N, CA, C and O atoms as a GROMACS GRO file, in nm:
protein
  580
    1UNK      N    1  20.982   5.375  12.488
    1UNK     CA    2  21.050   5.416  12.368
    1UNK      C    3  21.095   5.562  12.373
    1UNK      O    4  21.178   5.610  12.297
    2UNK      N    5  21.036   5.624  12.464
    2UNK     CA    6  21.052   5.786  12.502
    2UNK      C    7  21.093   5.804  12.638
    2UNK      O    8  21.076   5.711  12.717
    3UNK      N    9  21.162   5.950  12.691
    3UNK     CA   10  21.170   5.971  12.799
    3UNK      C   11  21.031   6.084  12.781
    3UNK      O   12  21.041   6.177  12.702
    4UNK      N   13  20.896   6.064  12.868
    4UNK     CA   14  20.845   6.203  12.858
    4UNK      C   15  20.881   6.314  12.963
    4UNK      O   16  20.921   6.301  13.079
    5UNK      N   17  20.854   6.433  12.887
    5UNK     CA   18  20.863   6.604  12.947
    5UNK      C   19  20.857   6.662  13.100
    5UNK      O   20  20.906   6.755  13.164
    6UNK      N   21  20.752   6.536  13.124
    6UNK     CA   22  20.722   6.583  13.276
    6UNK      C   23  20.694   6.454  13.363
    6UNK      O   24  20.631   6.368  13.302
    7UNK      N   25  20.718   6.431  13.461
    7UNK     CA   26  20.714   6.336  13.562
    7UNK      C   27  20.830   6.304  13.625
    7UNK      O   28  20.927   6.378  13.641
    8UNK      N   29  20.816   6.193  13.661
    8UNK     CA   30  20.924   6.116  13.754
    8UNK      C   31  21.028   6.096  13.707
    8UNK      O   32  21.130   6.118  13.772
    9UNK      N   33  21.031   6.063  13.618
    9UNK     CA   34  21.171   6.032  13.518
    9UNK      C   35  21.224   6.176  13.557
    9UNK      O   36  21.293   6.186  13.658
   10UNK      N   37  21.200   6.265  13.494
   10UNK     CA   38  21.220   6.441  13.485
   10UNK      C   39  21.288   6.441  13.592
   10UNK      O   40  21.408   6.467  13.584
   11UNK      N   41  21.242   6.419  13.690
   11UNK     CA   42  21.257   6.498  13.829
   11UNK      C   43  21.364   6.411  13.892
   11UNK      O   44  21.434   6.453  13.985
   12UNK      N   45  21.381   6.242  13.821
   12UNK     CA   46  21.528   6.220  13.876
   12UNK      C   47  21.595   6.217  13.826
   12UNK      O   48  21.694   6.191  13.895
   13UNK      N   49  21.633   6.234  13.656
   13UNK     CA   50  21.739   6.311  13.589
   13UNK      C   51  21.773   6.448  13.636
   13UNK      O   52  21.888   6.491  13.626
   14UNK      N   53  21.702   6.498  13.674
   14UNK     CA   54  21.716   6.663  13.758
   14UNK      C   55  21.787   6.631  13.864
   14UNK      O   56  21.870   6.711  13.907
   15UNK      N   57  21.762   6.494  13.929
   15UNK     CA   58  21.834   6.500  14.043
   15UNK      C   59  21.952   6.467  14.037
   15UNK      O   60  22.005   6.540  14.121
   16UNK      N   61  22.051   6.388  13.980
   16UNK     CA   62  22.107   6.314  13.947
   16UNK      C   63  22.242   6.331  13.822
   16UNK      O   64  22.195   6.369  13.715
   17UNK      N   65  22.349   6.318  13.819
   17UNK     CA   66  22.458   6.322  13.762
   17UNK      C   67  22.403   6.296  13.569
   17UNK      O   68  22.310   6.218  13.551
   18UNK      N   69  22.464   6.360  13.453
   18UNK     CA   70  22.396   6.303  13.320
   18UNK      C   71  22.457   6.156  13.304
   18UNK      O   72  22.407   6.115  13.200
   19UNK      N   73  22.530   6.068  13.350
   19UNK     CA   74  22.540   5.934  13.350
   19UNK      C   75  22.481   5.810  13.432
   19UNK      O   76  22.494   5.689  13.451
   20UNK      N   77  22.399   5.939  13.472
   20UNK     CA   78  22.282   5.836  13.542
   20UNK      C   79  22.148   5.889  13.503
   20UNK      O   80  22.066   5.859  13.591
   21UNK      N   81  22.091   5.961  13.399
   21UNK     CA   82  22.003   5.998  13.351
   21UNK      C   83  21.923   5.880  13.281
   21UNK      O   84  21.988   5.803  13.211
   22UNK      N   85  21.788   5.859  13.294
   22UNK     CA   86  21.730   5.756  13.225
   22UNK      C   87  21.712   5.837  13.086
   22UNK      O   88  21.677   5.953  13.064
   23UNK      N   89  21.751   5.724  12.998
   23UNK     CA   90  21.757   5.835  12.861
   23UNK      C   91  21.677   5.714  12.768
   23UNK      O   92  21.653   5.605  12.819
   24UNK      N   93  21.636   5.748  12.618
   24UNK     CA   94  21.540   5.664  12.545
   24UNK      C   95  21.617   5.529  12.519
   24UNK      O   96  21.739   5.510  12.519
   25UNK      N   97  21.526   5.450  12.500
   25UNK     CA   98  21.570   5.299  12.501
   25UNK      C   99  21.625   5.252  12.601
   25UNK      O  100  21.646   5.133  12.579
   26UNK      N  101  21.672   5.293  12.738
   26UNK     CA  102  21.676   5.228  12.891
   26UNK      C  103  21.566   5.146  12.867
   26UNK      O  104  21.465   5.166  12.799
   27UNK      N  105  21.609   5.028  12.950
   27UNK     CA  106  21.442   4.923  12.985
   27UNK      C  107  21.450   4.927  13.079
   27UNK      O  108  21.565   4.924  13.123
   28UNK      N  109  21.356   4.936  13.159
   28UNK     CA  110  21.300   4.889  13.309
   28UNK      C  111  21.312   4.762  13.302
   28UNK      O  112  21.245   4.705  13.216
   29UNK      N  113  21.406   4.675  13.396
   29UNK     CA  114  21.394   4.536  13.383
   29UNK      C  115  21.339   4.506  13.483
   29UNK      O  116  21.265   4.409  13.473
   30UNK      N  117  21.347   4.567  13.609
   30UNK     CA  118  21.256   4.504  13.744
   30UNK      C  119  21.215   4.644  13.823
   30UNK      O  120  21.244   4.758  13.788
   31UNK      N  121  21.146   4.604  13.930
   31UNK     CA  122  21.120   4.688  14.051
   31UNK      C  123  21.120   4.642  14.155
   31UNK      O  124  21.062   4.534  14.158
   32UNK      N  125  21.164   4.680  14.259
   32UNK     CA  126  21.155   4.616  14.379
   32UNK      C  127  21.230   4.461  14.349
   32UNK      O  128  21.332   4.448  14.282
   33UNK      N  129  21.163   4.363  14.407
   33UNK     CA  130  21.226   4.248  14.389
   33UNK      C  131  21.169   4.173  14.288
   33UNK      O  132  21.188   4.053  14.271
   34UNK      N  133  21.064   4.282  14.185
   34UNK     CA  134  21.015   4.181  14.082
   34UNK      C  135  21.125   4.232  13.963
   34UNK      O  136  21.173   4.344  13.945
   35UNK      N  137  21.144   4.110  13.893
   35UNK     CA  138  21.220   4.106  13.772
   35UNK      C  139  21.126   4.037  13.647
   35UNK      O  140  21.069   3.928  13.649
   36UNK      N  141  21.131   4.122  13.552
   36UNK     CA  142  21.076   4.031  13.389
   36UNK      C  143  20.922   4.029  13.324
   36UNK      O  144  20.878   4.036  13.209
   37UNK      N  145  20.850   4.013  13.486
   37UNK     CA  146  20.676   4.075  13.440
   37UNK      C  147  20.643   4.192  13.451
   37UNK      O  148  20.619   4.261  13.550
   38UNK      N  149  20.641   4.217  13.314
   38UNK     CA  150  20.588   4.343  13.299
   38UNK      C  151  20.513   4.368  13.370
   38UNK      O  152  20.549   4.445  13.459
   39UNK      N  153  20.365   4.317  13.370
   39UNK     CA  154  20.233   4.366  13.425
   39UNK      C  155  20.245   4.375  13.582
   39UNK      O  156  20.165   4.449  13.639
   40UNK      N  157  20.320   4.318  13.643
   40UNK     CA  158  20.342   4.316  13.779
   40UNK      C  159  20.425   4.433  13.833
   40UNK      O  160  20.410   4.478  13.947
   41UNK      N  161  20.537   4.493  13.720
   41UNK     CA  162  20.579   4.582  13.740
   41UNK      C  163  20.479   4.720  13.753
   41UNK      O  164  20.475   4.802  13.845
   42UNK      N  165  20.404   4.715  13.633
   42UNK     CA  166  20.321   4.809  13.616
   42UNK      C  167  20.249   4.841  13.719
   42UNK      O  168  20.249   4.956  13.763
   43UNK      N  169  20.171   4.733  13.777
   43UNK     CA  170  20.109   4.750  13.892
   43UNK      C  171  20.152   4.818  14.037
   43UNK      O  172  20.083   4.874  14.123
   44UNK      N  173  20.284   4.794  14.028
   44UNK     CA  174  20.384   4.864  14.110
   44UNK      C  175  20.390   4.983  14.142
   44UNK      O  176  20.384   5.039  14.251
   45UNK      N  177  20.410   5.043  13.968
   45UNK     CA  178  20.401   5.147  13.974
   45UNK      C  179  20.213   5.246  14.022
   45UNK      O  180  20.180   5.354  14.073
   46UNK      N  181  20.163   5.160  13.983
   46UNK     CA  182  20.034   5.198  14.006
   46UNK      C  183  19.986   5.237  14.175
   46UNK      O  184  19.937   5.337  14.226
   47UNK      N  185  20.027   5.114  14.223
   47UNK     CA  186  20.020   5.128  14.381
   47UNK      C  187  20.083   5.195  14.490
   47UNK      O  188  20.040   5.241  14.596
   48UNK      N  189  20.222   5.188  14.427
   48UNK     CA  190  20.313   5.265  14.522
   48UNK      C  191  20.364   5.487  14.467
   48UNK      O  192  20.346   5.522  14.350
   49UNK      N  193  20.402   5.556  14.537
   49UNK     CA  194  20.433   5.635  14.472
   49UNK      C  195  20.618   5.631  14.496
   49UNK      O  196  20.697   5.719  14.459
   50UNK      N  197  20.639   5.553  14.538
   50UNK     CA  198  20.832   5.502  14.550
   50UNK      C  199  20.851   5.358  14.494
   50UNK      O  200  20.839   5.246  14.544
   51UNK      N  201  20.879   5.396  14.392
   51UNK     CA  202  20.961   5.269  14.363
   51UNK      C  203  21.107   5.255  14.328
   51UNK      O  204  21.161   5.348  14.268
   52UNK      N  205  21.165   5.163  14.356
   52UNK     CA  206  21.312   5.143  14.317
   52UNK      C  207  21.313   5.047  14.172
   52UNK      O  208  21.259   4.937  14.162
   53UNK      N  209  21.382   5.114  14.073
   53UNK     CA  210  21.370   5.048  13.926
   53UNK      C  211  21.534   4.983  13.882
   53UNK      O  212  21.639   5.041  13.909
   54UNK      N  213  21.525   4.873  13.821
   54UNK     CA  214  21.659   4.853  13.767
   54UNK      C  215  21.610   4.883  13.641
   54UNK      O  216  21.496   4.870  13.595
   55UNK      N  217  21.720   4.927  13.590
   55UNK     CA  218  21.702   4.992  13.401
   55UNK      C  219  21.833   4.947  13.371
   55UNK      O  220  21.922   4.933  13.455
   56UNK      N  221  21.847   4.918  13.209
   56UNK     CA  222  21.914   4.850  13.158
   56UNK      C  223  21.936   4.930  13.061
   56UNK      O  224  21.848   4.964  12.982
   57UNK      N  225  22.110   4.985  13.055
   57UNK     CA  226  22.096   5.108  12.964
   57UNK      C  227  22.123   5.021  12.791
   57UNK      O  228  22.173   4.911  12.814
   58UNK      N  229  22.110   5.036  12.692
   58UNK     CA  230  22.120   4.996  12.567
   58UNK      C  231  22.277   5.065  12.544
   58UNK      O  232  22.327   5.173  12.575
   59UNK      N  233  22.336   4.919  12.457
   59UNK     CA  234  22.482   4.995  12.384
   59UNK      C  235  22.428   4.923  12.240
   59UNK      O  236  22.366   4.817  12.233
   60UNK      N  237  22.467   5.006  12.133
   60UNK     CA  238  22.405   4.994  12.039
   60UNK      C  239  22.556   4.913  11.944
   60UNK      O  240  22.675   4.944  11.942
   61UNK      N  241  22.472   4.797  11.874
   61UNK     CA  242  22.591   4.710  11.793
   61UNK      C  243  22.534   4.690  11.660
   61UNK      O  244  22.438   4.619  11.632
   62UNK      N  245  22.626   4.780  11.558
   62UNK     CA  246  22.568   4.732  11.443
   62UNK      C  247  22.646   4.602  11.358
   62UNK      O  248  22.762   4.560  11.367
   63UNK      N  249  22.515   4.554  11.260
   63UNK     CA  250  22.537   4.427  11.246
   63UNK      C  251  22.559   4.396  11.121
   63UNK      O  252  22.446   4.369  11.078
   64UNK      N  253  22.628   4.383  11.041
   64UNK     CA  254  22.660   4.361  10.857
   64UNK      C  255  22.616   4.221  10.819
   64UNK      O  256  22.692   4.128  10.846
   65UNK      N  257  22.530   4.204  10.775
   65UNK     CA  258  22.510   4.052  10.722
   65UNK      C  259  22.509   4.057  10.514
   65UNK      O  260  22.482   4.158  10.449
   66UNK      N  261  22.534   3.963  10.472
   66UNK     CA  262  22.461   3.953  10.307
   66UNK      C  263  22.365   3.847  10.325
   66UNK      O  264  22.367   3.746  10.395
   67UNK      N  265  22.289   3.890  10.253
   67UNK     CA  266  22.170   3.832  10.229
   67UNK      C  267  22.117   3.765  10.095
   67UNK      O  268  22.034   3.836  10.039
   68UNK      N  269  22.144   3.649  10.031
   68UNK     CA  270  22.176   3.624   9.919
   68UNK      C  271  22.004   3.654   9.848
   68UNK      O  272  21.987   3.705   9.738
   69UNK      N  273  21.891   3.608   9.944
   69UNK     CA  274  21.762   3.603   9.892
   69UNK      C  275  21.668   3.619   9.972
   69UNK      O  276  21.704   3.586  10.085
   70UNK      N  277  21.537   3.662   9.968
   70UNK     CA  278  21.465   3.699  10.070
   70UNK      C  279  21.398   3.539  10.160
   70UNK      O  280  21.322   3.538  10.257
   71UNK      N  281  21.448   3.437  10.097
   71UNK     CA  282  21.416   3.344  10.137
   71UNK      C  283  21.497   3.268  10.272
   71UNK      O  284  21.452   3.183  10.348
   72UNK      N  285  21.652   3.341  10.271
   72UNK     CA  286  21.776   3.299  10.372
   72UNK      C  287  21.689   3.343  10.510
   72UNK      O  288  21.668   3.462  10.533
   73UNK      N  289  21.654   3.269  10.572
   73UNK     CA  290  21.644   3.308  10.723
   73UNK      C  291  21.701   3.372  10.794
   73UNK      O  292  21.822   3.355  10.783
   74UNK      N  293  21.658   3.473  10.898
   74UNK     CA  294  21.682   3.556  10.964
   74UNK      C  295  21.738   3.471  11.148
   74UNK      O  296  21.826   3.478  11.234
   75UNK      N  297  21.646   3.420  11.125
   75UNK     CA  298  21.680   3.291  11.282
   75UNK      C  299  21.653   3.370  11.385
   75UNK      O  300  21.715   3.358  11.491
   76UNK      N  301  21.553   3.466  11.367
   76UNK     CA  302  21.471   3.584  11.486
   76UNK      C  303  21.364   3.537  11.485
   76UNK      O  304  21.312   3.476  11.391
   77UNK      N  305  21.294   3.574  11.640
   77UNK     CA  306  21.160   3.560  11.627
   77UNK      C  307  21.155   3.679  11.695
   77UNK      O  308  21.254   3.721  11.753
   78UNK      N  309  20.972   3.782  11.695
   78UNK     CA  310  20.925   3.904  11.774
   78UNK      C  311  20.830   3.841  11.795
   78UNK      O  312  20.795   3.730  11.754
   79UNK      N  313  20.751   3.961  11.910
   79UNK     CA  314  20.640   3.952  11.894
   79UNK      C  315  20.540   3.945  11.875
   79UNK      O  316  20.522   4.057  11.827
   80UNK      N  317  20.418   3.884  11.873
   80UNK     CA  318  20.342   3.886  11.753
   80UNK      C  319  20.270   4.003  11.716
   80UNK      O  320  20.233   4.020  11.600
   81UNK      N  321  20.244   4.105  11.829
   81UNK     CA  322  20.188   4.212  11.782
   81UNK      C  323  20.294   4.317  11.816
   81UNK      O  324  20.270   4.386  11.915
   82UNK      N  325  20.402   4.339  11.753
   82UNK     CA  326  20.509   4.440  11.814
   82UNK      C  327  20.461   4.563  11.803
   82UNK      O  328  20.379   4.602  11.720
   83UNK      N  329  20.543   4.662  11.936
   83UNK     CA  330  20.455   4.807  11.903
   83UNK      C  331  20.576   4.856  11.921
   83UNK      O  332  20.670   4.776  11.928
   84UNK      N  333  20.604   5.031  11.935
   84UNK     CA  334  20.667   5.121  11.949
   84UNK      C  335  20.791   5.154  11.784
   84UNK      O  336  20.760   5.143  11.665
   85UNK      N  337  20.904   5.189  11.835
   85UNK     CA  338  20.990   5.242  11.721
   85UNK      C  339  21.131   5.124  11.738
   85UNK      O  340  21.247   5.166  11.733
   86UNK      N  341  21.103   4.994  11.756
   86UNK     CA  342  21.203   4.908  11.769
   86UNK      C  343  21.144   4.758  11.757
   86UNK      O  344  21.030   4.743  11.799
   87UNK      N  345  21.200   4.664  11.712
   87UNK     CA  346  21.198   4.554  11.724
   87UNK      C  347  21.242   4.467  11.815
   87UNK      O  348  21.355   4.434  11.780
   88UNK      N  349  21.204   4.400  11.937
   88UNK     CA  350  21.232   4.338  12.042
   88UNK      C  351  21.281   4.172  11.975
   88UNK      O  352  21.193   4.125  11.903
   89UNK      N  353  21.386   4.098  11.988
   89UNK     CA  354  21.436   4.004  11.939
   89UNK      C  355  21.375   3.912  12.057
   89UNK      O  356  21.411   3.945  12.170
   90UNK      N  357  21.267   3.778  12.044
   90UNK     CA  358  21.242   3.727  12.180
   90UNK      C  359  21.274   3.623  12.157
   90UNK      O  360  21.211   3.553  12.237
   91UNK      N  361  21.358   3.538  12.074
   91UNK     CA  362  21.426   3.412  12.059
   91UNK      C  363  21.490   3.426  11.902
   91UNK      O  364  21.456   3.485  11.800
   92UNK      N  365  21.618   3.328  11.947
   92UNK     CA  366  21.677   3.279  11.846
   92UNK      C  367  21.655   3.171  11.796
   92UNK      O  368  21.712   3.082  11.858
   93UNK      N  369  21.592   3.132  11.702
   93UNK     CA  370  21.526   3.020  11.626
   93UNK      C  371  21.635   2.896  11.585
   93UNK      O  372  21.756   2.917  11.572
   94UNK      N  373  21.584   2.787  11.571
   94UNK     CA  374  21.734   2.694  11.536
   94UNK      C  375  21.749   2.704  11.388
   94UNK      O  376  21.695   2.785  11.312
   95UNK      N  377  21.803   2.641  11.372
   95UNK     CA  378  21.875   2.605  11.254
   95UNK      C  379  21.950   2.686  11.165
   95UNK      O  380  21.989   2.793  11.213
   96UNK      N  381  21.980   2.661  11.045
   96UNK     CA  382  22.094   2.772  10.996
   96UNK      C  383  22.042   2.904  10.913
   96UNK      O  384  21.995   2.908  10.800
   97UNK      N  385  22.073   3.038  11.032
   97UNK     CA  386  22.032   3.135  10.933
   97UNK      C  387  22.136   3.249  10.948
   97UNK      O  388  22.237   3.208  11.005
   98UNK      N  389  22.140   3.370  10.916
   98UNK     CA  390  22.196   3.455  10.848
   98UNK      C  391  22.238   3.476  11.019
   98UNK      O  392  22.360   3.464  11.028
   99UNK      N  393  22.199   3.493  11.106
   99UNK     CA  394  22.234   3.519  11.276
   99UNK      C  395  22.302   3.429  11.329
   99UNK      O  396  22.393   3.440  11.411
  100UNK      N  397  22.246   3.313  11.270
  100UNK     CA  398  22.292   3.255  11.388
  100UNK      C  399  22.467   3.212  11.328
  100UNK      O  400  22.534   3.153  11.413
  101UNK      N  401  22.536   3.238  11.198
  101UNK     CA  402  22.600   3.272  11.081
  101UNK      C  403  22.717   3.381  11.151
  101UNK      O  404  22.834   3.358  11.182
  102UNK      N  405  22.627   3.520  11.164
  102UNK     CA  406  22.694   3.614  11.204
  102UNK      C  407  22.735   3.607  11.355
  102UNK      O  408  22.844   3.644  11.398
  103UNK      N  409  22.614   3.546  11.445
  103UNK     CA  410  22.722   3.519  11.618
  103UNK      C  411  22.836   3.423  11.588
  103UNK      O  412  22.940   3.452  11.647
  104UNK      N  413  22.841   3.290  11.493
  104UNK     CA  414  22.914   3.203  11.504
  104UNK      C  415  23.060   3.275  11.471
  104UNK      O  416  23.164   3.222  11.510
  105UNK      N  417  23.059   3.426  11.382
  105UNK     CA  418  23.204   3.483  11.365
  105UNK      C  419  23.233   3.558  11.484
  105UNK      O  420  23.349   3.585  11.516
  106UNK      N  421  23.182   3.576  11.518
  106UNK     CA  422  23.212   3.679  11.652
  106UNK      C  423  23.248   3.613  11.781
  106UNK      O  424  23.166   3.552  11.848
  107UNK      N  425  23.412   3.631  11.822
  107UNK     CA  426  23.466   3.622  11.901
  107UNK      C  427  23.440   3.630  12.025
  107UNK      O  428  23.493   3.554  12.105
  108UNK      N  429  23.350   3.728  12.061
  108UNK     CA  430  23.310   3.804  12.194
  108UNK      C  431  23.174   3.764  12.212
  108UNK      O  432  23.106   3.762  12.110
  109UNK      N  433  23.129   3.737  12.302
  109UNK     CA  434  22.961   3.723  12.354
  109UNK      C  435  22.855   3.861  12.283
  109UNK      O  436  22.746   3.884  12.231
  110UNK      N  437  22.975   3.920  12.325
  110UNK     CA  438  22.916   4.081  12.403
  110UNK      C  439  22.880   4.129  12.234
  110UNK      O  440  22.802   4.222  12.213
  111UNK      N  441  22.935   4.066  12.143
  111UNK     CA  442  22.909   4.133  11.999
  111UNK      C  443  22.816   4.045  11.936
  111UNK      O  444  22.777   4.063  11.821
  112UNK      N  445  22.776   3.940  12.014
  112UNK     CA  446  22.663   3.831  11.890
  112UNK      C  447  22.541   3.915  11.946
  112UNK      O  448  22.542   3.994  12.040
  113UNK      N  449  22.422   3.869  11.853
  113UNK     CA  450  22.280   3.930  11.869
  113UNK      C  451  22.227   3.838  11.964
  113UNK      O  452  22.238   3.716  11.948
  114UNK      N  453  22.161   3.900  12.080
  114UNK     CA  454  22.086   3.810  12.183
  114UNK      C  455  21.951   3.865  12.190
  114UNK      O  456  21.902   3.974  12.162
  115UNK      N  457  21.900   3.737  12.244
  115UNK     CA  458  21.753   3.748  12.281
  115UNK      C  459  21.716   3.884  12.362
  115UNK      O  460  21.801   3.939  12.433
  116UNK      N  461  21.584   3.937  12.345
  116UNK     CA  462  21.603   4.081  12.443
  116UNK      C  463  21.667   4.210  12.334
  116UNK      O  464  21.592   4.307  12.325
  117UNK      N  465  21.802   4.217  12.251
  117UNK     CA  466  21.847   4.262  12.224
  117UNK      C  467  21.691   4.367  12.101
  117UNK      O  468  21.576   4.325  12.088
  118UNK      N  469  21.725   4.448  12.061
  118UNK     CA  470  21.650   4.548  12.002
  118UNK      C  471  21.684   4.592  11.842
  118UNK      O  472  21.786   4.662  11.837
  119UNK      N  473  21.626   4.568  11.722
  119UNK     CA  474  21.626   4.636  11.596
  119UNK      C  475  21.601   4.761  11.585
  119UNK      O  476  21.479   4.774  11.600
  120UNK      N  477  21.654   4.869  11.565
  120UNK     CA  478  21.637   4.985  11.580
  120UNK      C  479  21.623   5.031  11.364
  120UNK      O  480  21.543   5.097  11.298
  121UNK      N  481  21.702   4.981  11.341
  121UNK     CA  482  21.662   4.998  11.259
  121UNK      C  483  21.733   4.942  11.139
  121UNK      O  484  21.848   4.916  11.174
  122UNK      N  485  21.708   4.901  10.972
  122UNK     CA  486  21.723   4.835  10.870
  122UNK      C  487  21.806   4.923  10.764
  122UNK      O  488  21.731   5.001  10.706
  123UNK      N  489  21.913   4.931  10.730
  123UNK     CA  490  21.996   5.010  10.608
  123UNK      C  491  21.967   5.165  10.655
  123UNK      O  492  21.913   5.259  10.598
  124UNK      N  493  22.020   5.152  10.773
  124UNK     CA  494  21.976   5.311  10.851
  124UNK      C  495  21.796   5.365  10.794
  124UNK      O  496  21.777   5.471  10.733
  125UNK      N  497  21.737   5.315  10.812
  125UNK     CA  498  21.595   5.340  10.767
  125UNK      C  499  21.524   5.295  10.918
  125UNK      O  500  21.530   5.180  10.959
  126UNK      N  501  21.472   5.382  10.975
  126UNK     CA  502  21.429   5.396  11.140
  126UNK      C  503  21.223   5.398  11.082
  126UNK      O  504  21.168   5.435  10.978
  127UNK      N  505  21.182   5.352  11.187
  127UNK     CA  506  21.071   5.355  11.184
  127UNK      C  507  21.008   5.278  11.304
  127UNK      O  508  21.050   5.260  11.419
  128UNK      N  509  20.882   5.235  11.233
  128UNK     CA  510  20.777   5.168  11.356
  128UNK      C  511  20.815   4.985  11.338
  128UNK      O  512  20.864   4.913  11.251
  129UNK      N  513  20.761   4.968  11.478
  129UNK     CA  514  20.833   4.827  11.434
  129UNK      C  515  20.815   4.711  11.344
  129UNK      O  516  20.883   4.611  11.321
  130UNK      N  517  20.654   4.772  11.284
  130UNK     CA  518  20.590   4.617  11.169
  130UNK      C  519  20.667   4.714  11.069
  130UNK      O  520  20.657   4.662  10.958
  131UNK      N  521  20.754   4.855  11.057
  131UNK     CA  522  20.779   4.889  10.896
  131UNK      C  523  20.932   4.815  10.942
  131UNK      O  524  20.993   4.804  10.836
  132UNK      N  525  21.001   4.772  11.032
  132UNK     CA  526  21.110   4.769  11.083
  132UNK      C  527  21.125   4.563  10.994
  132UNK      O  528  21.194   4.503  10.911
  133UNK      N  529  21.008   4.538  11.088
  133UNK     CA  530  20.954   4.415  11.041
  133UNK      C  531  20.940   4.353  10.927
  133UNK      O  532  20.956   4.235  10.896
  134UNK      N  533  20.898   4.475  10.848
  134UNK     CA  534  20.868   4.449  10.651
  134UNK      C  535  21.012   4.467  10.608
  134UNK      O  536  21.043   4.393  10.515
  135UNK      N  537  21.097   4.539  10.647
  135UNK     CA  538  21.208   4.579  10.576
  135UNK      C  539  21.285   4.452  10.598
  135UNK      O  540  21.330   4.404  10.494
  136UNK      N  541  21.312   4.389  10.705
  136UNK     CA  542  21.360   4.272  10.757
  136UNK      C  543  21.324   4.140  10.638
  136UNK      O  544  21.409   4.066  10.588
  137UNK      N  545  21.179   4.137  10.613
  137UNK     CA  546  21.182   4.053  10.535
  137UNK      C  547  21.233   4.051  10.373
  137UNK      O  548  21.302   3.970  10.312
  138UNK      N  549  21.169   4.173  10.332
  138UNK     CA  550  21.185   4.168  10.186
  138UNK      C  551  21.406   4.248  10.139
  138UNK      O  552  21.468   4.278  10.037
  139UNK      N  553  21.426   4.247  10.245
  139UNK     CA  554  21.604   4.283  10.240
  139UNK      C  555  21.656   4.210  10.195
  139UNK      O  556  21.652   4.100  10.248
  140UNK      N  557  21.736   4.228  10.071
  140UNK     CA  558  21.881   4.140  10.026
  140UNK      C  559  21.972   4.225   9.964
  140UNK      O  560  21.968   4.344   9.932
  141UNK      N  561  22.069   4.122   9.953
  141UNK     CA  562  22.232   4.206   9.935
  141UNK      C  563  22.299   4.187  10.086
  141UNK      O  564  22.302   4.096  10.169
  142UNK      N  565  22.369   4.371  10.074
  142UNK     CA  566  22.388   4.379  10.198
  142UNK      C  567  22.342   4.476  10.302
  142UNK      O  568  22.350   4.598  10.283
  143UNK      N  569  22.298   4.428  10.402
  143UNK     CA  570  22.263   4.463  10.504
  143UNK      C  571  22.264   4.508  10.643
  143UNK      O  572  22.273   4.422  10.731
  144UNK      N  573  22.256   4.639  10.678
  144UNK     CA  574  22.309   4.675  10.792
  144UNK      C  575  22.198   4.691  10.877
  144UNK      O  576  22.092   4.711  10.817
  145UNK      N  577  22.194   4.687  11.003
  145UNK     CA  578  22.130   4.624  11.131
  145UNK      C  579  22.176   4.713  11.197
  145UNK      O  580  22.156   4.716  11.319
   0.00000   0.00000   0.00000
């Protein structure tokens, strides 16, 4: 959720052009030839002091929905114990809700909400991700994402 002050990160943004800087909200999606497990990644890092990382830089899409009642489904699922300053989207749920609503107008792939994709934050109101979480539920009217 952070770039920190000192380490590795540091020292290859130092090295390196500012459009290739790992900056906040990049994900590490793999290392080496592992892709998707976390914990395997981690370990990676644990064992080796070289690793090669793919990072996945974030483009940020905001999202307008109305919300007639706190009862209209969202058609998101997280995780069950989410941590940091974002909401991780880890499936799109079936049936008819306010998402799956808003991809069906959108022309482009690249503009519907996907799995993976990240809540940053609710009616510009930024926080942790269970306050990210509460705001999500009890929201109506209209709503920006």
């Amino acid at each position: 959720e952070r770039v920190e002050e000192s380490g590795p990160v540091v020292t290859w943004n130092g090295t390196v052009l500012p459009d290739y800087h790992i900056q906040q909200f990049d994900m590490i999606v793999g290392t080496g030839a592992m892709s998707g497990d976390a914990a395997v990644m981690m370990q990676e890092f644990m064992d080796k002091t070289i690793v090669t990382m793919t990072v996945r830089r974030s483009v940020e899409l905001v999202v307008f929905v109305k919300r007639a009642t706190a009862d209209v489904p969202w058609g998101l699922d997280f995780p069950p114990n989410p941590k940091g300053s974002s909401l991780v989207i880890v499936a799109l749920l079936p049936g008819s809700s306010l998402i799956k609503e808003y991809n069906r107008r959108q022309r482009e792939a690249s503009l519907q909400v996907q799995i993976g994709d990240r809540i940053l934050a609710v009616n510009g109101e930024v926080g942790t991700s269970k306050l990210i979480r509460s705001r999500l539920s009890s929201s109506i009217g209209n709503i920006r994402l």
